[in-house]
XYZ file of C-alpha atoms in Angstrom:
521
model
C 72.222 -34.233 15.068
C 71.848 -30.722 14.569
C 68.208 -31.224 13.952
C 67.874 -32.994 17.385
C 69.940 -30.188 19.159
C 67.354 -27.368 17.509
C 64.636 -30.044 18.479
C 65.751 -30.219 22.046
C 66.488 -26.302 22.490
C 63.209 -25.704 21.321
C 62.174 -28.379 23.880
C 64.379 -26.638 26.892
C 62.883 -23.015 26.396
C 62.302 -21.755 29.604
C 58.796 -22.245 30.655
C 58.053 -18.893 31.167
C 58.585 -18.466 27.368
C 56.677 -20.633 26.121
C 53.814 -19.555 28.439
C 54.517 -15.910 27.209
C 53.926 -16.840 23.260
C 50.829 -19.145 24.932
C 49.267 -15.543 26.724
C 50.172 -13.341 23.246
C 48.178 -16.149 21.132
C 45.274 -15.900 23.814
C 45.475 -11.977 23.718
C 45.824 -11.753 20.033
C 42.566 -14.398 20.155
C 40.719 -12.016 22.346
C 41.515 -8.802 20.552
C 39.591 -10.552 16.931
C 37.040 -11.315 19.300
C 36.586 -8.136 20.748
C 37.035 -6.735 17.288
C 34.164 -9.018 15.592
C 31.856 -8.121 18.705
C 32.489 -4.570 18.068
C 31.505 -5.079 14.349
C 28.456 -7.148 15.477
C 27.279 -4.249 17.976
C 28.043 -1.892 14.880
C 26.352 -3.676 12.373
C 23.204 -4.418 14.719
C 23.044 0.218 15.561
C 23.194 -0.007 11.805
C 20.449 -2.298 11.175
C 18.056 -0.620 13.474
C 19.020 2.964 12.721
C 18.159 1.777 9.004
C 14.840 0.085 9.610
C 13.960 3.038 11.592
C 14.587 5.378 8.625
C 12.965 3.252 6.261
C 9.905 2.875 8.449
C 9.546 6.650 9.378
C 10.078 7.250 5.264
C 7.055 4.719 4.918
C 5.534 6.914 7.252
C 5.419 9.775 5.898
C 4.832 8.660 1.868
C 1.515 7.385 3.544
C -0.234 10.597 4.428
C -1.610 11.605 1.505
C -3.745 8.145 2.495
C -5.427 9.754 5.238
C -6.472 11.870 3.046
C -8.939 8.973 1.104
C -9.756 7.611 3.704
C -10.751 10.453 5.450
C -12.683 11.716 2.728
C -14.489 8.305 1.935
C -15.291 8.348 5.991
C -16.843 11.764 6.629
C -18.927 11.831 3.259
C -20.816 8.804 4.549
C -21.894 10.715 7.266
C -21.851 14.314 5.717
C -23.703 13.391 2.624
C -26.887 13.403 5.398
C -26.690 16.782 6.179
C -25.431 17.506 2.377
C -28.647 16.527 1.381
C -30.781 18.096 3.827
C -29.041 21.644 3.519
C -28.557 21.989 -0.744
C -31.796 20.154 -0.989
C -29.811 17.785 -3.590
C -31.840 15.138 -5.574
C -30.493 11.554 -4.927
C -28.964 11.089 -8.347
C -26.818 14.274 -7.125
C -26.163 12.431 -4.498
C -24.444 9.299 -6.071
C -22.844 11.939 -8.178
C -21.195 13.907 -5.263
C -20.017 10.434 -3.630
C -18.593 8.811 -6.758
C -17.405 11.721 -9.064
C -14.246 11.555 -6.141
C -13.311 7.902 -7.474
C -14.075 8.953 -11.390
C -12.002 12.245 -10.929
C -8.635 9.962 -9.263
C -8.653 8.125 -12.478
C -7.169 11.615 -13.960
C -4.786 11.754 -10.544
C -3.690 8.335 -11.580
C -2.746 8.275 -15.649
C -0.924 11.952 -14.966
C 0.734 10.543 -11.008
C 2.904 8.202 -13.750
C 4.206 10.605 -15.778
C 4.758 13.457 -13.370
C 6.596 10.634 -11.164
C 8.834 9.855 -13.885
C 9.504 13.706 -14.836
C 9.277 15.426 -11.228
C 10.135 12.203 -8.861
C 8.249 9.955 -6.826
C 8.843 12.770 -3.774
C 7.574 15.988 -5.459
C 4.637 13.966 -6.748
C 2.844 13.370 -3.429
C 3.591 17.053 -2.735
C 1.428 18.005 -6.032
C -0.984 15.419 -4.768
C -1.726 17.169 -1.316
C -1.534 20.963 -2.793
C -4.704 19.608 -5.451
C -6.526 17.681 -2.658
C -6.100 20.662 -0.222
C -7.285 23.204 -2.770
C -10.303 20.863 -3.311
C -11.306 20.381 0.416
C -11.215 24.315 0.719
C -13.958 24.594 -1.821
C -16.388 22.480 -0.495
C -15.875 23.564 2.604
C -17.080 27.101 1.299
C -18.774 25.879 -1.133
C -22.510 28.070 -1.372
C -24.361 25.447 -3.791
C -23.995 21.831 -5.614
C -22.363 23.230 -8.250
C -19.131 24.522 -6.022
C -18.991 21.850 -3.983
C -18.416 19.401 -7.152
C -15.638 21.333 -8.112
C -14.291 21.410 -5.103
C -15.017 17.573 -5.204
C -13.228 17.413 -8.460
C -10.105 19.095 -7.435
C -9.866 16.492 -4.649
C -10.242 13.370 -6.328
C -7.467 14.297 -8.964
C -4.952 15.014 -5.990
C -6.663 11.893 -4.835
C -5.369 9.767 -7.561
C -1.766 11.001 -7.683
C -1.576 10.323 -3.931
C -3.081 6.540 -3.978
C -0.436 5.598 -6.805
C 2.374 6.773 -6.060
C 2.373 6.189 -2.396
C 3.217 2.231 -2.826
C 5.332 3.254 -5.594
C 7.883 4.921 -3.578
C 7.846 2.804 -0.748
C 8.590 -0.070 -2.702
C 11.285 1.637 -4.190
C 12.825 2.340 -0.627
C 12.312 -1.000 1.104
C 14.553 -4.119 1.570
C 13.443 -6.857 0.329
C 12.306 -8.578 3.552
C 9.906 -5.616 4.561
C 9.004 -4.735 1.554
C 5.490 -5.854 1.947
C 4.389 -4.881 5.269
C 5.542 -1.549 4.368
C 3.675 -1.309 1.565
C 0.476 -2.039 3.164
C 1.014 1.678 5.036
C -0.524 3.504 2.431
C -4.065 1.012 2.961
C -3.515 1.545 7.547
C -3.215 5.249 6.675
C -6.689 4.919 4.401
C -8.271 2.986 7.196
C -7.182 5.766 9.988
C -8.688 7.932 7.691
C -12.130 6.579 7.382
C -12.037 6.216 11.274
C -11.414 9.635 11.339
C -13.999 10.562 9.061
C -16.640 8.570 11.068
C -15.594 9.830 14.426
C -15.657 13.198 12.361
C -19.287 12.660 11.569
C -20.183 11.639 14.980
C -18.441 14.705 16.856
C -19.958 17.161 14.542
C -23.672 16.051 14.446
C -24.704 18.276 16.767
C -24.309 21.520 14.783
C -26.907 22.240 12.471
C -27.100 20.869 8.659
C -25.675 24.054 7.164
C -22.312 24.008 9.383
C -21.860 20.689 10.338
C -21.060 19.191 7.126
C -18.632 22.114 5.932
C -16.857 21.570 9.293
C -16.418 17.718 8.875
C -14.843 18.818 5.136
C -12.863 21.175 6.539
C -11.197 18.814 8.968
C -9.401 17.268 6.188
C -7.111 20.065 5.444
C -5.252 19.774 8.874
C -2.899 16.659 7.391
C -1.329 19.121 4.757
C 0.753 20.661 7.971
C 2.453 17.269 8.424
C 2.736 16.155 4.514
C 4.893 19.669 4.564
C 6.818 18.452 6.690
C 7.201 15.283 5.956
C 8.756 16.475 2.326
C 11.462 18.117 3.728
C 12.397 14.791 5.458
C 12.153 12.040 3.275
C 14.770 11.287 0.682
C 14.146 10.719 -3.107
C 13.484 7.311 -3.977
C 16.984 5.724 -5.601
C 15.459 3.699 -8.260
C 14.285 7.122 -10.470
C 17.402 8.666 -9.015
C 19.272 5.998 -10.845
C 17.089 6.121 -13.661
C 17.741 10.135 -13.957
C 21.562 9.368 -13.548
C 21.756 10.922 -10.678
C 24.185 8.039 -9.472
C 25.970 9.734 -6.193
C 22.763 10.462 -4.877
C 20.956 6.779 -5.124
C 24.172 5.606 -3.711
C 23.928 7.779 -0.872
C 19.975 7.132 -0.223
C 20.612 3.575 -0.741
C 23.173 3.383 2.156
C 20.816 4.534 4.347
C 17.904 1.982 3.089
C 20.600 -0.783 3.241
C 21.767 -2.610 6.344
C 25.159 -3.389 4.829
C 27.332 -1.264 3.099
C 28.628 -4.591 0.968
C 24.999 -3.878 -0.784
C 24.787 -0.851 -1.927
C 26.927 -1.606 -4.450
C 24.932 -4.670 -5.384
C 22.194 -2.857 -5.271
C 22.949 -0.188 -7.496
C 23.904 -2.499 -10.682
C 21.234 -4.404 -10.173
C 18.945 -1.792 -10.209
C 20.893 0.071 -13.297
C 20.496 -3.003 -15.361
C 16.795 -3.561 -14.181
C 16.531 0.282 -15.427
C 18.467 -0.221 -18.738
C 20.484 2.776 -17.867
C 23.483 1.183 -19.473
C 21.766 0.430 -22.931
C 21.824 3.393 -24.601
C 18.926 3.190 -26.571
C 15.771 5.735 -26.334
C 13.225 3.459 -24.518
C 9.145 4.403 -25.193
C 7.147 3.570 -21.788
C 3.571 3.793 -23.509
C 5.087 1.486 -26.740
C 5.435 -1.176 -23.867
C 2.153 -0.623 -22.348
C 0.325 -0.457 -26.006
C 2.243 -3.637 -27.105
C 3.265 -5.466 -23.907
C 5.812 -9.133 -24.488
C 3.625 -12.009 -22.745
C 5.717 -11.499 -19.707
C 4.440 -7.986 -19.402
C 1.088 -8.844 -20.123
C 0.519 -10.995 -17.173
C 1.729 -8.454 -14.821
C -0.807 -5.984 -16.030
C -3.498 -8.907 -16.054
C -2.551 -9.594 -12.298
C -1.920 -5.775 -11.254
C -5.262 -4.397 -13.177
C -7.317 -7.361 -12.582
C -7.038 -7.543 -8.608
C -7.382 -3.820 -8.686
C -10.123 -3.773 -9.843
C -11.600 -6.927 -8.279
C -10.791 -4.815 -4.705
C -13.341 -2.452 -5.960
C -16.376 -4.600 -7.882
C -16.468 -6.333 -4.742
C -18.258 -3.316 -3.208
C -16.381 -1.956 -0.886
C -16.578 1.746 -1.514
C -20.404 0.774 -0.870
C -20.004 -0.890 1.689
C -18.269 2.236 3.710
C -20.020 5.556 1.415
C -23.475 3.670 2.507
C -23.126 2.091 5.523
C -25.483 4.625 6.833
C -28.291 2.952 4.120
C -27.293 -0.307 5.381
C -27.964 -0.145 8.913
C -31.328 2.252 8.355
C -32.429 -0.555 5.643
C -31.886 -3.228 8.791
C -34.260 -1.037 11.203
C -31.721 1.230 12.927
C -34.037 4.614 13.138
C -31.546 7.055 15.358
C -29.132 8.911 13.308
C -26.889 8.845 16.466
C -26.886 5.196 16.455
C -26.341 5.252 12.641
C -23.204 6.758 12.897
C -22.296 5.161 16.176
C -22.385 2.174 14.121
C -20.504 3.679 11.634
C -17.578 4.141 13.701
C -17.627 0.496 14.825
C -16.938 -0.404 11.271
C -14.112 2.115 11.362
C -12.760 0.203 14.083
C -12.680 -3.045 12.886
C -11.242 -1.722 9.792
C -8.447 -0.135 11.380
C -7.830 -2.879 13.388
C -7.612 -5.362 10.921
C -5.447 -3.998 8.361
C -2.676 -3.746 11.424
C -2.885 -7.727 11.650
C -2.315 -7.499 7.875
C 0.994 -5.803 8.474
C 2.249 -8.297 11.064
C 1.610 -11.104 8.337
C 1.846 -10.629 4.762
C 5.763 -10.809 5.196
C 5.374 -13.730 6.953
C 2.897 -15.861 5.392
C 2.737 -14.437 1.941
C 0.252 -12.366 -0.236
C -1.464 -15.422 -1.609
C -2.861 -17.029 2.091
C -4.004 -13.218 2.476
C -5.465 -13.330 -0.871
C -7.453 -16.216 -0.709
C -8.372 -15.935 3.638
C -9.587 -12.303 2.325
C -11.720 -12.954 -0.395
C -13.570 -15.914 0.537
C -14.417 -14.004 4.041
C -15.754 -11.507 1.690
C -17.834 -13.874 -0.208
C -19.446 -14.909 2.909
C -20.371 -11.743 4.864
C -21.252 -9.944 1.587
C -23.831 -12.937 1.120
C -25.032 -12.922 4.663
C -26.052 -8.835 4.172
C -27.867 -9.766 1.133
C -29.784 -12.566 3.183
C -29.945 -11.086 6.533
C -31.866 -7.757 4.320
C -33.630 -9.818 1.773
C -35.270 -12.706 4.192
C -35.525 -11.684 7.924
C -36.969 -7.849 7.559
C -36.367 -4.991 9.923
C -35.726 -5.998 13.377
C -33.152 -6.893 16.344
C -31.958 -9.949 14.365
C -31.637 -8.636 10.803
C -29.710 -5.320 12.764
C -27.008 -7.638 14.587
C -26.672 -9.534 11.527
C -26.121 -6.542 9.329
C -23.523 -4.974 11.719
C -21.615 -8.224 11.981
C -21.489 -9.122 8.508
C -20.771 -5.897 7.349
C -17.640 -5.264 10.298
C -16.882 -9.050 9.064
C -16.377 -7.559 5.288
C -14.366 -4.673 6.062
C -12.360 -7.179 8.542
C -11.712 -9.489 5.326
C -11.126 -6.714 2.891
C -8.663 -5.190 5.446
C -6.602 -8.531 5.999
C -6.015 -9.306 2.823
C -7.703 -7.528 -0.866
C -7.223 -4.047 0.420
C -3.311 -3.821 1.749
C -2.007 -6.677 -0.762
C -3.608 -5.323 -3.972
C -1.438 -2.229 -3.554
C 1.543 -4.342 -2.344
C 0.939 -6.418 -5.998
C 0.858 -3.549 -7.758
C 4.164 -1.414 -7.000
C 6.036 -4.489 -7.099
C 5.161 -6.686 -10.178
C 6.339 -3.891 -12.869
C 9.895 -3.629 -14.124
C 11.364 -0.519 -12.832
C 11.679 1.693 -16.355
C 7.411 1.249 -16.669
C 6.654 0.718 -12.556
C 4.964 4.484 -12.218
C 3.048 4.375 -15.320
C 1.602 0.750 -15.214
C 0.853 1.587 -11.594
C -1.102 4.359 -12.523
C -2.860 2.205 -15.249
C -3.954 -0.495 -12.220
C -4.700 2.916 -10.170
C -6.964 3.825 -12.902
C -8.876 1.035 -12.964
C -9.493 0.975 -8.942
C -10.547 4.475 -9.049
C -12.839 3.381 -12.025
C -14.548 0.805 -10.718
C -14.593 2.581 -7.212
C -16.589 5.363 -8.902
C -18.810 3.101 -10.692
C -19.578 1.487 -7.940
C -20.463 4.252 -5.575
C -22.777 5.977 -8.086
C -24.655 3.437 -9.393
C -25.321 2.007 -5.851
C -28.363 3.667 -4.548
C -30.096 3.402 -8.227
C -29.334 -0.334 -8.180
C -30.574 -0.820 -4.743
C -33.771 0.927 -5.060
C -34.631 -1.292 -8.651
C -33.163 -4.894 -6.826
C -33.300 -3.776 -3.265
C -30.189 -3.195 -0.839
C -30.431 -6.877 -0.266
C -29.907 -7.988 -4.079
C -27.179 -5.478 -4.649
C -25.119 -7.057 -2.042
C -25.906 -10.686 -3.536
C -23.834 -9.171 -6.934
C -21.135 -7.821 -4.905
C -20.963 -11.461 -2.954
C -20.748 -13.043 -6.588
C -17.975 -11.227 -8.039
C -16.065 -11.533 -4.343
C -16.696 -15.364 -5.352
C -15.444 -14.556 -8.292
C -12.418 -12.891 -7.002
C -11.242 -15.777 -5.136
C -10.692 -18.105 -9.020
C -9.114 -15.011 -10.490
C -6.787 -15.087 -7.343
C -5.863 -18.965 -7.892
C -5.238 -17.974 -11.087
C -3.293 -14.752 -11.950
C -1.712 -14.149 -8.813
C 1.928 -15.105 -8.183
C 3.461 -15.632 -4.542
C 6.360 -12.710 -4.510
C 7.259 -12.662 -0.336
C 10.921 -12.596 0.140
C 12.405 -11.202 -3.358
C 13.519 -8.061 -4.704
C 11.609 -6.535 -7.421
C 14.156 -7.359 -9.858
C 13.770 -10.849 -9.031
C 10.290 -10.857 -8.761
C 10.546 -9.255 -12.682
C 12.348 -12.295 -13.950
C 9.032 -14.664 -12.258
C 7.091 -12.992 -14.460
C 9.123 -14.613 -17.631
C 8.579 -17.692 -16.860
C 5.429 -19.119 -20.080
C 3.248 -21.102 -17.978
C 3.114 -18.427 -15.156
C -0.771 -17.947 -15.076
C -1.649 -21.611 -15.099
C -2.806 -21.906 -11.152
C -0.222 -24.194 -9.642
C 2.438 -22.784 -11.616
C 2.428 -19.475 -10.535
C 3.611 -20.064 -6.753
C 7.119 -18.969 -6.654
C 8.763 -22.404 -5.521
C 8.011 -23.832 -8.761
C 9.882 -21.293 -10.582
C 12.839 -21.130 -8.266
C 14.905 -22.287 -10.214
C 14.854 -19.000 -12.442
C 14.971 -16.956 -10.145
C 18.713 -16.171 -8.699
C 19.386 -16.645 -5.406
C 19.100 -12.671 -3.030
């Protein structure tokens, strides 16, 4: 009975009680609302204020690229002038072009170590004092001998720059952007060039003995914004957590981090990727001299398509582009270089389409779309040269196919190779290895560049570019080999893809069919 009476009290509450515990449920309802919008609005300012600091980091890492580029632009164009002024032989020549690449190799081996001692930050600053220093003696330079010092000086700041560049902007990213962003480093090359063959263009008009030493001098200006972009960009938090430097990764990696739930994720799983918690004195060049299996096949894939990006003839492609197009019956130096800075263009242009995709549809697809292109427009210079003669067609033909390579190269060899490179290595031998893979580009990049105008003269311009289609052909098996599919994972993850024993046996090394080793981001 008593439970009926409570039962019908409840029942014979007033109405306007029951309606007032009915409006405090609805306003309690709306207040979580209003609370998880607010946290949603919060957490989207986050997002964006992060992605903007990530990409204006990005940013500025990538100058020292301009640099390259601009160097491997406005020699094309200023080794003319070069030549006619200093009266240099053409075995000098090849010398001054590809004594840059050779030098970089020195840039590269020391860019490791001084990363790993100074910091990934302090390293590009090195890189752009050396480079600077470099492209003030050749601009002053009285004679051949000066001016290769001068060219000396730049290529080692050269090769610190080009290494550690994708290094540190790896080291920054989130996983989902880590790609595109790494590709900066290969638009800020490309810009460079462009500026280097609008350089030579612009200039042309002064006469041999000044116009060359002005396009040189042009490439000091970007050491005014590398300045400045040192005193704005943070350290990168992997070698801060490698140096123990723990409150200060933590506090860069909330500000590379959309959530603050990560950070801490983050930085354990970055401290055991680092072995910070072992304890036991760990040898970088012990690993690299005696590498486990798993550590061999990232060097295989890093150095191999490194190099590959080079043998493939790009350097030439850009250094004589000049050669080309007077080889195909262009006479007028104006239209030379005119044509030079078309080839900028669609450079430029199509390494920016590579940034909108290789987070989208993967490094592979770019890989192979890339070097088969190659294959094909390096062949069609070697037949339009070798089979049609000088003349309107064999001209068209020659500017297509060669704005077709650099198209190919841009989409695909050229931005992923670096992308490959500063993301394959575990974290404790990243700088190093990279440097080793840096090495070997700059090697082969040299090679390339001062053997071409020998080669060309004993097989013709033609038959060079017939070898350079055959090892693009080449390029494309090595890439169906080697090459593992790492969108969408963290570089810790993409470490543990590496362990897997059949990982260089074609099918086997596209990430789905290793999933299952791989724990979930």
């Amino acid at each position: 009975m008593g439970l009926e009476e409570h039962g019908s009290s409840e029942m014979d509450l007033p109405l306007g009680s029951k309606n007032k515990y009915k409006r405090m449920d609805h306003e309690d309802n709306g207040f979580d609302e209003d609370y998880d919008s607010q946290q949603h609005l919060r957490q989207l300012e986050r997002s964006r204020t992060t992605r903007k600091y990530v990409f204006a980091c990005s940013v500025f890492a990538s100058l020292n690229s301009v640099l390259l580029g601009y160097d491997v632009g406005v020699m094309s164009g200023a080794i003319i002038f070069i030549q006619e002024d200093l009266k240099i032989t053409e075995v000098q020549q090849e010398v001054l072009v590809g004594i840059l690449s050779i030098m970089s190799l020195i840039g590269s081996l020391a860019g490791g170590k001084t990363s790993d001692a100074i910091g990934r930050k302090w390293t590009m600053g090195l890189a752009a004092i050396v480079f600077q220093t470099g492209a003030a003696v050749m601009t002053f330079a009285p004679n051949f001998a000066i001016l290769m010092i001068g060219r000396i000086l730049a290529g080692i700041g050269i090769g610190f720059g080009v290494m550690i560049a994708p290094v540190y902007i790896a080291e920054i990213s989130p996983t989902i952007e880590r790609g595109s962003l790494t590709s900066f480093p290969e638009i800020f090359i490309n810009l460079g060039i462009l500026l280097g063959y609008v350089s030579n263009y612009a200039f042309k008009g002064f006469s041999a003995h000044t116009s060359w030493r002005i396009m040189l001098a042009v490439g000091i200006l970007p050491s005014v914004f590398i300045a400045f972009a040192l005193c704005i960009i943070p350290e990168s938090p992997r070698w801060l957590i490698v140096q123990n430097r723990m409150d200060e990764a933590k506090e860069v990696l909330s500000k590379v981090n959309d959530r603050e739930s990560e950070v801490e994720e983050r930085l354990k799983e970055i401290q055991l990727a680092a072995g910070v918690n072992d304890g036991e004195t760990y040898s970088v060049w012990r690993d690299l001299m005696h590498p486990s299996p798993a550590l061999k096949r990232m060097m295989i894939t890093g150095f191999g398509i490194q190099c590959f990006q080079q043998i493939t003839g790009i350097d030439a492609t850009v250094y004589y582009s000049p050669e080309i197009f007077l080889a195909a019956g262009v006479t007028d130096k104006s239209k030379v270089l005119a044509a030079t800075v078309a080839v900028g263009v669609t450079k430029t242009a199509f390494i920016l389409t590579a940034i909108l995709l290789i987070d989208k549809v993967g490094r592979k697809p770019l890989l192979y779309v890339s070097t088969i292109g190659m294959t094909i427009c390096l062949f069609s210079i070697g037949a339009g040269l070798s089979f049609f003669g000088e003349g309107n067609l064999t001209i068209a033909l020659s500017i297509l196919a060669v704005c077709g390579n650099v198209a190919f190269f841009s989409i695909g060899i050229g931005p992923v190779c670096w992308v490959l490179s500063s993301e394959i290595y575990p974290l404790r031998i990243r700088a190093q290895a990279s440097g080793i893979g840096a090495m070997g580009d700059r090697v082969c990049s040299g090679v390339v560049a001062m053997s071409f105008l020998s080669v060309s003269r004993a097989i013709t311009i033609g038959g060079t570019f017939f070898i350079f289609s055959a090892l693009a052909a080449l390029s494309v098996v090595f890439v169906y080999i080697s090459q593992p599919e790492t969108k969408g994972k963290s570089l810790e993850q993409i470490e543990l893809l590496f362990q897997d024993s059949y990982a260089l046996q074609g099918r086997e090394v596209q990430l789905g069919d290793v999933e299952h080793l791989v724990p979930k981001a």
